Short mmCIF file of C-alpha atoms in Angstrom, two decimals:
data_model
loop_
_atom_site.label_atom_id
_atom_site.label_comp_id
_atom_site.label_asym_id
_atom_site.label_seq_id
_atom_site.Cartn_x
_atom_site.Cartn_y
_atom_site.Cartn_z
CA MET A 230 62.48 56.93 78.25
CA GLU A 231 60.18 59.93 78.47
CA LEU A 232 61.51 60.72 81.95
CA ALA A 233 65.08 60.68 80.66
CA VAL A 234 64.16 63.12 77.87
CA TRP A 235 62.60 65.54 80.33
CA GLU A 236 65.63 65.29 82.63
CA GLY A 237 67.92 66.06 79.70
CA LEU A 238 65.84 69.10 78.71
CA PHE A 239 65.85 70.29 82.30
CA CYS A 240 69.64 70.03 82.44
CA LEU A 241 69.96 71.94 79.18
CA LEU A 242 67.50 74.64 80.24
CA PRO A 243 70.14 77.06 81.69
CA SER A 244 72.24 76.76 78.55
CA LEU A 245 69.18 77.36 76.38
CA LEU A 246 68.28 80.46 78.37
CA VAL A 247 71.81 81.82 78.00
CA LEU A 248 71.70 81.11 74.26
CA LEU A 249 68.34 82.83 73.85
CA LEU A 250 69.53 85.80 75.90
CA SER A 251 72.70 86.18 73.82
CA LEU A 252 70.70 85.99 70.61
CA GLY A 253 68.20 88.50 71.92
CA LEU A 254 70.89 90.97 72.90
CA ARG A 255 72.07 91.00 69.30
CA TRP A 256 68.80 92.65 68.39
CA PRO A 257 69.33 96.43 68.86
CA GLY A 258 65.82 97.09 70.09
CA LEU A 259 65.91 94.44 72.80
CA HIS A 260 69.45 95.41 73.73
CA CYS A 261 68.44 99.03 74.37
CA ARG A 262 65.42 97.96 76.38
CA MET A 263 67.49 95.63 78.51
CA ARG A 264 70.02 98.37 79.20
CA SER A 265 67.27 100.80 80.13
CA ALA A 266 65.66 98.27 82.43
CA ALA A 267 68.98 97.47 84.11
CA ARG A 268 69.72 101.16 84.55
CA ALA A 269 66.29 101.81 86.03
CA ALA A 270 66.68 98.88 88.41
CA GLY A 271 70.11 100.11 89.47
CA CYS A 272 68.81 103.64 90.08
CA SER A 273 65.92 102.30 92.15
CA LEU A 274 68.28 100.16 94.20
CA TRP A 275 70.58 103.12 94.76
CA LEU A 276 67.66 105.27 95.93
CA VAL A 277 66.77 102.62 98.47
CA ILE A 278 70.38 102.54 99.67
CA CYS A 279 70.38 106.34 99.97
CA LEU A 280 67.23 106.21 102.09
CA ILE A 281 68.79 103.60 104.36
CA LEU A 282 71.99 105.63 104.73
CA GLU A 283 70.00 108.86 105.24
CA LEU A 284 71.59 110.47 102.21
CA PRO A 285 69.68 113.34 100.60
CA PRO A 286 68.48 112.63 97.06
CA ASP A 287 70.52 113.88 94.14
CA LYS A 288 69.32 117.35 93.34
CA LYS A 289 70.93 120.28 91.58
CA ARG A 290 71.39 122.81 94.32
CA MET A 291 71.39 125.75 91.97
CA THR A 292 71.75 129.09 93.68
CA GLN A 293 71.62 132.77 93.03
CA THR A 294 75.02 132.56 91.37
CA GLU A 295 73.24 132.39 88.01
CA GLU A 296 72.31 136.05 88.52
CA VAL A 297 75.72 137.37 89.50
CA ARG A 298 77.75 136.67 86.38
CA PRO A 299 80.65 139.12 86.31
CA PRO A 300 80.65 141.61 83.45
CA ASP A 301 82.72 140.82 80.36
CA VAL A 302 83.54 137.33 81.61
CA SER A 303 81.59 134.42 80.17
CA SER A 304 82.07 130.72 80.01
CA GLY A 305 83.71 130.99 76.64
CA SER A 306 82.85 129.41 73.35
CA GLY A 307 82.31 125.74 73.09
CA GLN A 308 80.60 125.34 76.43
CA VAL A 309 78.33 122.34 76.60
CA SER A 310 75.19 121.91 78.61
CA GLY A 311 76.00 121.41 82.27
CA GLY A 312 79.59 122.54 81.74
CA PRO A 313 81.62 124.66 84.14
CA ARG A 314 81.21 128.41 84.49
CA LEU A 315 84.13 130.64 85.39
CA ILE A 316 83.31 133.36 87.92
CA CYS A 317 86.08 135.92 88.30
CA LYS A 318 87.13 139.48 87.73
CA PRO A 319 87.76 140.22 84.03
CA THR A 320 91.55 140.46 84.25
CA ALA A 321 94.15 139.75 81.59
CA LEU A 322 94.86 136.35 83.11
CA ALA A 323 91.18 135.43 83.25
CA LYS A 324 90.65 136.35 79.61
CA TYR A 325 93.74 134.40 78.61
CA LEU A 326 92.47 131.32 80.43
CA LEU A 327 89.04 131.59 78.82
CA GLN A 328 90.61 131.79 75.38
CA SER A 329 93.16 129.02 75.85
CA CYS A 330 91.95 126.63 78.56
CA SER A 331 89.46 124.25 76.98
CA SER A 332 89.00 122.31 80.22
CA LEU A 333 87.48 125.34 81.95
CA THR A 334 84.82 125.69 79.26
CA GLN A 335 84.06 122.07 78.39
CA MET A 336 82.99 119.25 80.66
CA ARG A 337 81.06 116.09 79.90
CA PRO A 338 80.11 114.58 83.26
CA ALA A 339 79.67 110.86 83.59
CA PRO A 340 76.09 109.75 82.90
CA GLY A 341 74.01 107.41 85.00
CA PRO A 342 75.10 106.12 88.39
CA ARG A 343 78.75 107.10 87.83
CA GLY A 344 77.69 110.73 87.91
CA ASP A 345 75.79 110.47 91.19
CA PRO A 346 77.39 112.85 93.73
CA HIS A 347 77.09 110.42 96.64
CA LEU A 348 78.58 107.55 94.67
CA GLN A 349 81.49 109.71 93.55
CA THR A 350 82.09 110.97 97.08
CA LEU A 351 81.89 107.54 98.71
CA SER A 352 84.13 105.95 96.10
CA GLY A 353 86.72 108.62 96.81
CA MET A 354 86.53 108.06 100.56
CA LEU A 355 86.35 104.26 100.60
CA GLY A 356 87.56 102.99 97.23
CA GLU A 357 91.05 102.08 96.13
CA GLY A 358 92.42 104.29 93.42
CA ARG A 359 93.74 102.91 90.16
CA GLY A 360 96.89 104.86 90.90
CA GLY A 361 97.62 102.60 93.86
CA GLY A 362 100.40 100.92 91.89
CA ARG A 363 102.39 104.16 91.82
CA SER A 364 105.41 103.92 94.09
CA PHE A 365 106.51 106.75 96.35
CA SER A 366 109.79 107.67 97.97
CA ARG A 367 109.25 109.16 101.42
CA GLU A 368 111.34 112.01 102.74
CA HIS A 369 110.98 113.26 106.33
CA LEU A 370 111.52 116.92 107.14
CA LEU A 371 112.38 118.06 110.67
CA LEU A 372 110.56 121.28 111.58
CA LYS A 373 111.73 124.12 113.80
CA ASP A 374 109.60 123.04 116.76
CA GLY A 375 110.82 119.45 116.59
CA GLY A 376 107.88 118.12 114.61
CA VAL A 377 108.18 115.99 111.49
CA VAL A 378 106.29 116.15 108.19
CA ALA A 379 106.58 113.73 105.29
CA LEU A 380 107.05 114.32 101.57
CA ASP A 381 106.02 111.42 99.34
CA TRP A 382 107.73 111.88 95.98
CA ALA A 383 106.03 109.99 93.17
CA VAL A 384 108.71 107.82 91.60
CA GLY A 385 108.52 106.69 87.99
CA THR A 386 109.62 107.39 84.48
CA VAL A 387 107.87 110.01 82.37
CA SER A 388 108.46 110.83 78.75
CA ALA A 389 110.11 114.13 79.68
CA GLY A 390 112.85 112.41 81.64
CA MET A 391 113.32 110.43 84.78
CA PHE A 392 114.46 111.26 88.25
CA TRP A 393 115.89 109.22 91.03
CA ARG A 394 117.51 109.81 94.33
CA THR A 395 121.20 109.29 95.05
CA GLY A 396 122.33 110.05 98.58
CA SER A 397 120.44 113.18 99.58
CA GLN A 398 119.97 114.80 96.17
CA TRP A 399 117.47 114.40 93.37
CA ARG A 400 119.00 113.98 89.94
CA THR A 401 117.26 114.47 86.63
CA GLU A 402 117.88 113.32 83.10
CA HIS A 403 116.08 115.08 80.26
CA HIS A 404 115.83 114.80 76.53
CA LEU A 405 118.29 116.71 74.39
CA ASP A 406 115.68 119.09 73.02
CA GLY A 407 115.33 120.67 76.47
CA LYS A 408 111.54 120.55 76.43
CA ALA A 409 109.44 118.56 78.84
CA GLN A 410 106.06 117.07 78.17
CA GLY A 411 103.20 119.51 78.63
CA GLY A 412 104.98 122.52 77.13
CA PHE A 413 107.33 123.19 80.05
CA THR A 414 111.01 123.99 79.81
CA ALA A 415 113.85 121.58 80.52
CA THR A 416 113.37 122.14 84.27
CA PRO A 417 110.10 120.39 85.12
CA PRO A 418 107.76 122.13 87.54
CA ILE A 419 107.11 120.64 90.96
CA LEU A 420 103.52 119.96 91.97
CA LEU A 421 102.81 119.78 95.69
CA ILE A 422 99.57 118.00 96.60
CA ILE A 423 97.97 118.81 99.95
CA PRO A 424 95.52 116.05 100.97
CA GLN A 425 92.52 116.36 103.24
CA TYR A 426 92.88 118.12 106.59
CA ARG A 427 93.65 114.94 108.52
CA GLY A 428 95.80 113.41 105.82
CA GLY A 429 95.60 110.18 103.89
CA MET A 430 96.28 109.08 100.32
CA THR A 431 92.87 109.01 98.64
CA PRO A 432 92.21 107.52 95.19
CA HIS A 433 91.86 111.04 93.77
CA VAL A 434 95.34 111.99 95.01
CA LYS A 435 96.85 108.86 93.48
CA ALA A 436 95.13 109.47 90.15
CA LEU A 437 96.30 113.09 90.13
CA CYS A 438 99.87 111.96 90.80
CA ARG A 439 99.76 109.61 87.85
CA GLN A 440 98.33 112.13 85.41
CA ALA A 441 100.64 114.94 86.57
CA MET A 442 103.71 112.78 86.00
CA GLN A 443 102.45 111.93 82.53
CA ARG A 444 102.31 115.66 81.79
CA GLY A 445 105.84 116.39 82.93
CA PHE A 446 105.45 117.37 86.59
CA TYR A 447 107.51 116.21 89.52
CA VAL A 448 104.93 115.36 92.18
CA ALA A 449 105.22 115.40 95.97
CA VAL A 450 102.40 114.73 98.44
CA VAL A 451 102.68 116.70 101.69
CA HIS A 452 101.62 114.79 104.82
CA SER A 453 101.24 116.78 108.01
CA ARG A 454 102.55 115.57 111.34
CA GLY A 455 101.04 112.33 112.58
CA THR A 456 99.14 111.54 109.35
CA ALA A 457 99.64 108.82 106.73
CA GLY A 458 102.24 107.06 108.84
CA CYS A 459 104.24 110.23 109.49
CA LEU A 460 106.05 110.30 112.82
CA MET A 461 104.57 112.20 115.76
CA THR A 462 107.57 113.59 117.64
CA THR A 463 105.87 116.46 119.49
CA ALA A 464 102.62 116.74 121.42
CA ARG A 465 101.28 119.27 118.95
CA LEU A 466 98.73 118.84 116.19
CA THR A 467 98.27 121.10 113.19
CA GLU A 468 95.33 123.48 113.34
CA PHE A 469 92.94 123.76 110.41
CA GLY A 470 94.42 127.00 109.05
CA ASP A 471 97.99 126.86 110.38
CA PRO A 472 100.40 127.27 107.42
CA ALA A 473 103.65 127.16 109.43
CA ASP A 474 104.50 123.57 108.45
CA LEU A 475 103.65 124.13 104.78
CA GLU A 476 105.82 127.23 104.68
CA GLN A 477 108.84 125.28 105.93
CA VAL A 478 108.14 122.57 103.35
CA LEU A 479 108.08 125.12 100.54
CA VAL A 480 111.30 126.74 101.76
CA TYR A 481 112.97 123.33 101.74
CA VAL A 482 111.71 122.30 98.29
CA HIS A 483 112.64 125.67 96.82
CA SER A 484 116.16 125.43 98.25
CA ARG A 485 116.59 121.98 96.73
CA HIS A 486 115.08 122.91 93.36
CA PRO A 487 115.67 126.67 92.96
CA SER A 488 115.14 126.67 89.19
CA SER A 489 111.83 124.76 89.22
CA MET A 490 108.44 126.41 89.26
CA LEU A 491 106.43 125.47 92.36
CA VAL A 492 102.67 124.98 92.17
CA ALA A 493 100.29 123.45 94.69
CA VAL A 494 96.82 121.93 94.69
CA SER A 495 94.70 121.00 97.70
CA GLU A 496 92.04 118.34 98.03
CA GLY A 497 88.89 119.14 100.00
CA SER A 498 89.58 120.41 103.51
CA GLY A 499 93.30 120.67 102.74
CA SER A 500 92.48 124.09 101.30
CA GLY A 501 92.52 125.52 104.83
CA VAL A 502 96.30 125.29 105.03
CA LEU A 503 96.94 126.29 101.41
CA LEU A 504 94.73 129.39 101.40
CA SER A 505 96.05 130.44 104.80
CA TYR A 506 99.62 130.23 103.52
CA LEU A 507 98.84 132.32 100.45
CA GLY A 508 97.15 134.97 102.58
CA GLU A 509 99.90 135.19 105.20
CA SER A 510 102.75 135.11 102.67
CA GLY A 511 101.29 137.60 100.21
CA SER A 512 103.67 138.51 97.41
CA GLY A 513 106.46 136.59 99.15
CA ALA A 514 104.86 133.19 98.50
CA TYR A 515 107.09 130.59 96.89
CA LEU A 516 104.22 129.33 94.73
CA THR A 517 103.66 130.52 91.19
CA ALA A 518 100.04 129.34 91.07
CA ALA A 519 97.65 127.35 93.24
CA ALA A 520 94.42 125.41 92.87
CA ALA A 521 91.86 123.99 95.28
CA VAL A 522 89.50 121.14 94.35
CA SER A 523 86.23 121.14 96.34
CA PRO A 524 87.73 123.64 98.81
CA VAL A 525 86.44 124.52 102.26
CA LEU A 526 86.33 128.30 101.90
CA LEU A 527 84.41 129.01 105.11
CA GLY A 528 85.90 126.76 107.75
CA GLN A 529 83.66 127.57 110.69
CA LEU A 530 80.53 127.13 108.60
CA TRP A 531 81.75 123.76 107.35
CA PHE A 532 82.45 122.44 110.84
CA GLU A 533 79.05 123.62 112.08
CA THR A 534 77.01 122.29 109.14
CA GLU A 535 75.22 118.99 109.72
CA MET A 536 76.09 116.20 107.31
CA PRO A 537 74.71 112.67 106.79
CA PRO A 538 75.86 110.09 109.36
CA ILE A 539 77.90 108.05 106.90
CA TYR A 540 79.97 111.08 105.91
CA ARG A 541 80.34 112.23 109.50
CA CYS A 542 81.54 108.80 110.59
CA GLY A 543 83.80 108.52 107.55
CA LEU A 544 85.55 111.76 108.52
CA LEU A 545 85.65 111.21 112.28
CA PHE A 546 86.71 107.57 112.46
CA PRO A 547 90.18 107.97 110.84
CA GLN A 548 90.89 111.00 113.02
CA LYS A 549 89.89 109.19 116.21
CA LEU A 550 91.91 106.15 115.21
CA GLN A 551 94.93 108.32 114.59
CA LEU A 552 94.48 110.16 117.90
CA SER A 553 94.07 106.95 119.89
CA ARG A 554 97.50 105.77 118.74
CA TYR A 555 99.11 108.70 120.56
CA LYS A 556 96.72 108.90 123.51
CA SER A 557 99.43 108.40 126.11
CA SER A 558 101.54 111.16 124.58
CA PHE A 559 98.71 113.68 124.63
CA ASP A 560 97.40 112.93 128.13
CA GLY A 561 97.64 116.04 130.26
CA ILE A 562 98.05 118.28 127.22
CA LEU A 563 94.91 117.59 125.16
CA ASP A 564 91.46 116.47 126.21
CA VAL A 565 91.79 113.17 124.39
CA ASP A 566 88.88 111.43 126.14
CA ARG A 567 86.46 114.17 125.15
CA ALA A 568 87.73 114.10 121.57
CA LEU A 569 87.26 110.33 121.33
CA ARG A 570 83.69 110.66 122.65
CA SER A 571 82.75 113.45 120.24
CA SER A 572 80.02 112.82 117.70
CA SER A 573 80.54 115.78 115.36
CA LEU A 574 83.42 117.50 113.62
CA ARG A 575 82.95 120.63 115.71
CA ASP A 576 83.13 118.77 119.03
CA PHE A 577 86.25 116.93 117.90
CA GLU A 578 88.03 120.08 116.75
CA GLU A 579 86.95 122.12 119.74
CA SER A 580 88.10 119.51 122.24
CA LEU A 581 91.59 119.45 120.73
CA PHE A 582 92.31 123.12 120.12
CA CYS A 583 90.08 125.14 122.46
CA SER A 584 90.57 125.58 126.20
CA PRO A 585 87.50 127.29 127.68
CA GLU A 586 88.86 127.11 131.25
CA PRO A 587 90.72 130.28 132.25
CA VAL A 588 94.42 129.79 133.00
CA PRO A 589 95.96 131.52 136.06
CA PRO A 590 98.50 134.16 135.09
CA GLN A 591 101.38 132.52 137.01
CA SER A 592 100.80 128.96 135.80
CA PRO A 593 102.27 127.63 132.55
CA ARG A 594 99.75 127.66 129.75
CA PRO A 595 98.85 124.33 128.17
CA HIS A 596 100.40 123.19 124.91
CA ALA A 597 103.58 125.14 125.64
CA GLN A 598 104.87 122.71 128.26
CA GLY A 599 106.27 120.29 125.70
CA LEU A 600 107.91 122.96 123.52
CA SER A 601 111.19 124.76 123.84
CA PRO A 602 111.16 128.52 124.48
CA SER A 603 112.41 129.19 120.95
CA ALA A 604 109.60 127.09 119.48
CA VAL A 605 107.04 128.89 121.64
CA TRP A 606 108.38 132.22 120.46
CA ALA A 607 108.27 131.11 116.80
CA LEU A 608 104.72 129.76 117.06
CA GLY A 609 103.35 132.78 118.88
CA GLU A 610 99.71 132.45 119.84
CA ARG A 611 99.47 129.05 118.15
CA ALA A 612 101.65 127.58 120.88
CA TYR A 613 98.62 127.88 123.16
CA PRO A 614 95.02 126.70 122.70
CA ALA A 615 92.37 129.15 121.61
CA GLY A 616 90.16 130.59 124.30
CA ASP A 617 86.91 129.61 122.61
CA TRP A 618 85.42 128.45 119.32
CA GLY A 619 85.16 131.96 117.90
CA SER A 620 88.74 132.96 118.67
CA TYR A 621 89.95 129.68 117.15
CA TRP A 622 88.48 130.66 113.80
CA GLU A 623 89.80 134.19 114.00
CA ARG A 624 93.25 132.70 113.43
CA ASN A 625 92.28 129.70 111.28
CA GLU A 626 89.63 130.89 108.81
CA PRO A 627 91.06 130.12 105.34
CA LEU A 628 90.06 133.46 103.81
CA ARG A 629 91.02 135.67 106.76
CA ASP A 630 93.85 137.26 104.73
CA ALA A 631 92.33 136.87 101.27
CA ASP A 632 93.04 140.52 100.42
CA ASP A 633 96.78 139.86 100.72
CA VAL A 634 96.88 136.92 98.29
CA ALA A 635 99.19 137.71 95.36
CA VAL A 636 99.14 134.33 93.56
CA PRO A 637 96.39 133.21 91.14
CA VAL A 638 94.15 130.62 92.79
CA LEU A 639 91.68 128.43 90.90
CA CYS A 640 88.86 127.01 93.03
CA ILE A 641 86.79 124.15 91.59
CA HIS A 642 83.39 123.61 93.20
CA SER A 643 80.38 121.48 92.37
CA SER A 644 76.84 122.56 93.22
CA ASP A 645 75.88 119.00 94.23
CA ASP A 646 78.79 118.50 96.66
CA PRO A 647 77.28 116.54 99.59
CA LEU A 648 80.14 117.31 102.01
CA LEU A 649 80.17 121.10 101.67
CA PRO A 650 77.50 123.68 102.49
CA ALA A 651 75.11 124.70 99.74
CA ALA A 652 76.55 126.69 96.86
CA SER A 653 74.51 129.69 97.99
CA SER A 654 77.03 130.16 100.81
CA LEU A 655 79.97 130.64 98.45
CA PRO A 656 81.68 134.05 98.77
CA ILE A 657 80.86 135.07 95.21
CA SER A 658 81.85 138.70 95.83
CA LEU A 659 85.40 137.56 96.58
CA PHE A 660 85.78 136.05 93.12
CA GLN A 661 84.13 139.03 91.45
CA ASN A 662 86.33 141.65 93.10
CA ASN A 663 89.66 139.94 93.85
CA PRO A 664 91.79 139.54 90.69
CA TYR A 665 93.69 136.55 92.09
CA PHE A 666 90.71 134.28 92.81
CA LEU A 667 88.91 132.31 90.10
CA LEU A 668 85.95 129.99 90.65
CA ALA A 669 85.02 127.18 88.27
CA LEU A 670 81.47 126.23 89.26
CA THR A 671 79.92 123.04 87.90
CA GLU A 672 76.48 121.53 88.31
CA ARG A 673 77.70 117.97 88.90
CA GLY A 674 80.83 116.44 90.34
CA GLY A 675 80.29 115.49 93.96
CA HIS A 676 83.14 116.04 96.41
CA CYS A 677 86.50 115.84 94.59
CA GLY A 678 84.91 113.50 92.05
CA PHE A 679 84.05 115.19 88.74
CA ALA A 680 83.87 111.88 86.90
CA LEU A 681 83.90 112.07 83.10
CA GLU A 682 82.38 109.98 80.41
CA HIS A 683 84.86 107.96 78.38
CA GLN A 684 86.12 110.17 75.58
CA GLU A 685 89.25 111.74 74.14
CA TRP A 686 90.31 115.29 74.77
CA SER A 687 91.54 117.54 72.01
CA ASP A 688 95.17 117.19 73.13
CA GLY A 689 95.06 113.44 72.70
CA ALA A 690 95.00 112.49 76.38
CA GLN A 691 92.18 110.16 77.21
CA ALA A 692 89.80 111.06 80.00
CA ARG A 693 89.49 107.44 80.96
CA GLU A 694 93.06 107.51 82.21
CA SER A 695 92.14 109.61 85.24
CA GLY A 696 88.37 109.76 85.05
CA SER A 697 88.32 113.21 86.66
CA TRP A 698 87.71 116.52 84.95
CA SER A 699 89.24 118.47 87.82
CA HIS A 700 92.63 116.82 87.30
CA ALA A 701 92.79 117.79 83.63
CA ALA A 702 91.54 121.31 84.38
CA VAL A 703 94.07 121.93 87.17
CA LEU A 704 97.06 120.67 85.18
CA GLU A 705 96.09 122.65 82.10
CA TYR A 706 95.55 125.72 84.28
CA PHE A 707 99.08 125.45 85.69
CA ARG A 708 100.55 125.13 82.20
CA LEU A 709 98.68 128.17 80.91
CA VAL A 710 99.63 130.28 83.92
CA ALA A 711 103.28 129.46 83.20
CA ASP A 712 102.79 130.46 79.56
CA PHE A 713 101.07 133.69 80.61
CA LEU A 714 103.91 134.63 82.94
CA ARG A 715 106.43 133.89 80.20
CA LEU A 716 104.60 136.24 77.85
CA GLU A 717 104.41 138.92 80.53
CA GLU A 718 108.14 138.63 81.17
CA ARG A 719 108.84 139.01 77.47
CA ASP A 720 106.53 142.01 77.28
CA LEU A 721 108.19 143.61 80.30
CA LEU A 722 111.65 143.15 78.80
CA GLY A 723 110.38 144.70 75.58
CA ARG A 724 109.13 147.74 77.46
CA LYS A 725 112.47 148.12 79.24
CA ASP A 726 114.33 147.93 75.92
CA LEU A 727 111.97 150.57 74.56
CA VAL A 728 112.73 152.89 77.47
CA GLY A 729 116.48 152.46 77.03
CA GLU A 730 116.30 153.06 73.30
CA THR A 731 114.14 156.16 73.72
CA SER A 732 116.40 157.70 76.37
CA GLN A 733 119.53 157.00 74.30
CA ARG A 734 118.07 158.65 71.20
CA SER A 735 116.99 161.69 73.17
CA ARG A 736 120.56 162.16 74.44
CA THR A 737 122.33 161.67 71.09
CA ASN A 738 120.08 163.71 68.81
CA MET A 739 117.55 166.18 70.15
CA ALA A 740 117.07 168.26 66.97
CA ALA A 741 116.85 166.00 63.97
CA PRO A 742 114.09 163.44 64.39
CA ARG A 743 114.95 160.03 63.00
CA ARG A 744 112.70 157.40 61.56
CA ARG A 745 111.79 154.96 64.29
CA ARG A 746 111.68 151.24 63.90
CA ALA A 747 108.25 149.67 64.12
CA ILE A 748 107.77 147.82 67.39
CA THR A 749 105.01 145.26 67.81
CA MET A 750 103.46 145.28 71.28
CA ARG A 751 100.46 143.59 72.77
CA ARG A 752 99.30 146.72 74.57
CA THR A 753 99.25 150.42 73.85
CA ARG A 754 102.49 152.21 74.47
CA PRO A 755 102.70 153.34 78.12
CA GLN A 756 103.56 156.87 79.15
CA ALA A 757 107.10 157.87 80.08
CA ALA A 758 106.28 158.19 83.76
CA GLU A 759 104.81 154.71 83.79
CA LEU A 760 107.83 153.34 81.96
CA ASN A 761 110.26 154.86 84.44
CA GLY A 762 108.25 153.39 87.31
CA ALA A 763 108.09 149.98 85.67
CA ASP A 764 111.81 150.07 84.98
CA SER A 765 112.58 150.47 88.68
CA GLU A 766 110.25 147.70 89.83
CA ASP A 767 111.35 144.15 90.41
CA ARG A 768 110.52 141.74 87.59
CA LYS A 769 108.59 139.32 89.79
CA PHE A 770 106.48 142.13 91.19
CA ALA A 771 105.70 143.35 87.68
CA TRP A 772 104.41 139.88 86.76
CA LYS A 773 102.03 139.98 89.66
CA ARG A 774 100.83 143.44 88.69
CA SER A 775 100.01 142.13 85.21
CA TYR A 776 97.15 140.00 86.54
CA THR A 777 95.14 143.03 87.64
CA ARG A 778 95.27 145.26 84.61
#
């Protein structure tokens, strides 16, 4: 009998422990202590994992940027501790963004393990995004040299309207009020997303697609040749800073949607192509605004910087796997065997795009053998491999033509980014002196992570929907740039009307002065010479000039 009682108690012991634990957790004091103990245990376990993976500990790599705050430009009111800081030249656009863009002045990073830079970076590289359920409609674009790039259009219904494809055209259906969600006009803007250098649909890209569609954008993800299942029809890969393919994509999208505003955002190393395009195109760029999340601003430095083994393998393995699929096609043109044996990003890139051996003058140069003469002429020097590592970066450095950029560019960078060089290497002088470049520098965020704590933003959109501050900041930045340009256009038209009215009055009545109508303007009245010059300028060029005043 006694043995049976003890056996019964022993069987009920797990249930009793669960009951006692549930009762204890109802006590606030014990509940807080249990949470603290679990958090401490999780942090200790994560530190052990970081030591095993040779990951540097989480530390705020604060730099001298705290001492180089541009004059008259601050982080704005309402900035919280650890929030972003905008580094830029004090232009009219920068001041407008500081006054109106709450995302650039407020950021509440995720606490605890969710805010760890390595965890955010690894989850973005290895995890499956919650936007994976979003369906895409792929469209292939044939390039001038015979290559093929892919456009993945995010398909779905947004509150502003819905779009679908019939035949070869995109059709839209909007509400009767003519306004789209997010404050845009009846013609929704088109957001082009440029993934990492070697392609792929990361969880961050999927989440950005979902949130952009909710805010009234039409979204297309640009996949370069041979990436993300895109066809490889030529024996030519895209160099790090070669914007030729992106330019043809923008020409195509603009021709199909001439009334839509085009904006673009890059993820990580995809900034090499985006910034190169903006520099080479100058004022002729098809983009109205651009943004770069965790951008690679100094390409050569990034390729030469040592990174932890897990990140190096995570970046090299997909590229080697992709190259091995087309090994037979590249034999005799690229040094595929050397690239597959490489153990660093520099060795891999150098083996594919650099040819240190001198080529005899009479022999055909490599890389041009598989291209037509017209394609070779169109590509120019890019039809042939670079002579060495230094000459490769002379034509592929993202900021090589930064002085020619005529489109506002917002760069978002975190000081604890484990994939990029230390924040002390950032070209701060570029953002201080160039009116088109803006830098939002945060203390925490990892690489393309910027996870947020669960809260509601002032506009009603919940942060938990995307979980990334950079997504909300980029989309709000695009909306405000569109509003700023609309105000500048209205102001320019008002100045032109003022010039016409003044000249007409001077011709009709030179003697008797008449009482003039009061005119409300945002700036002081310009001189007559300035008005005549502004009247002869193109409207688009005048918008661009407005950024620098």
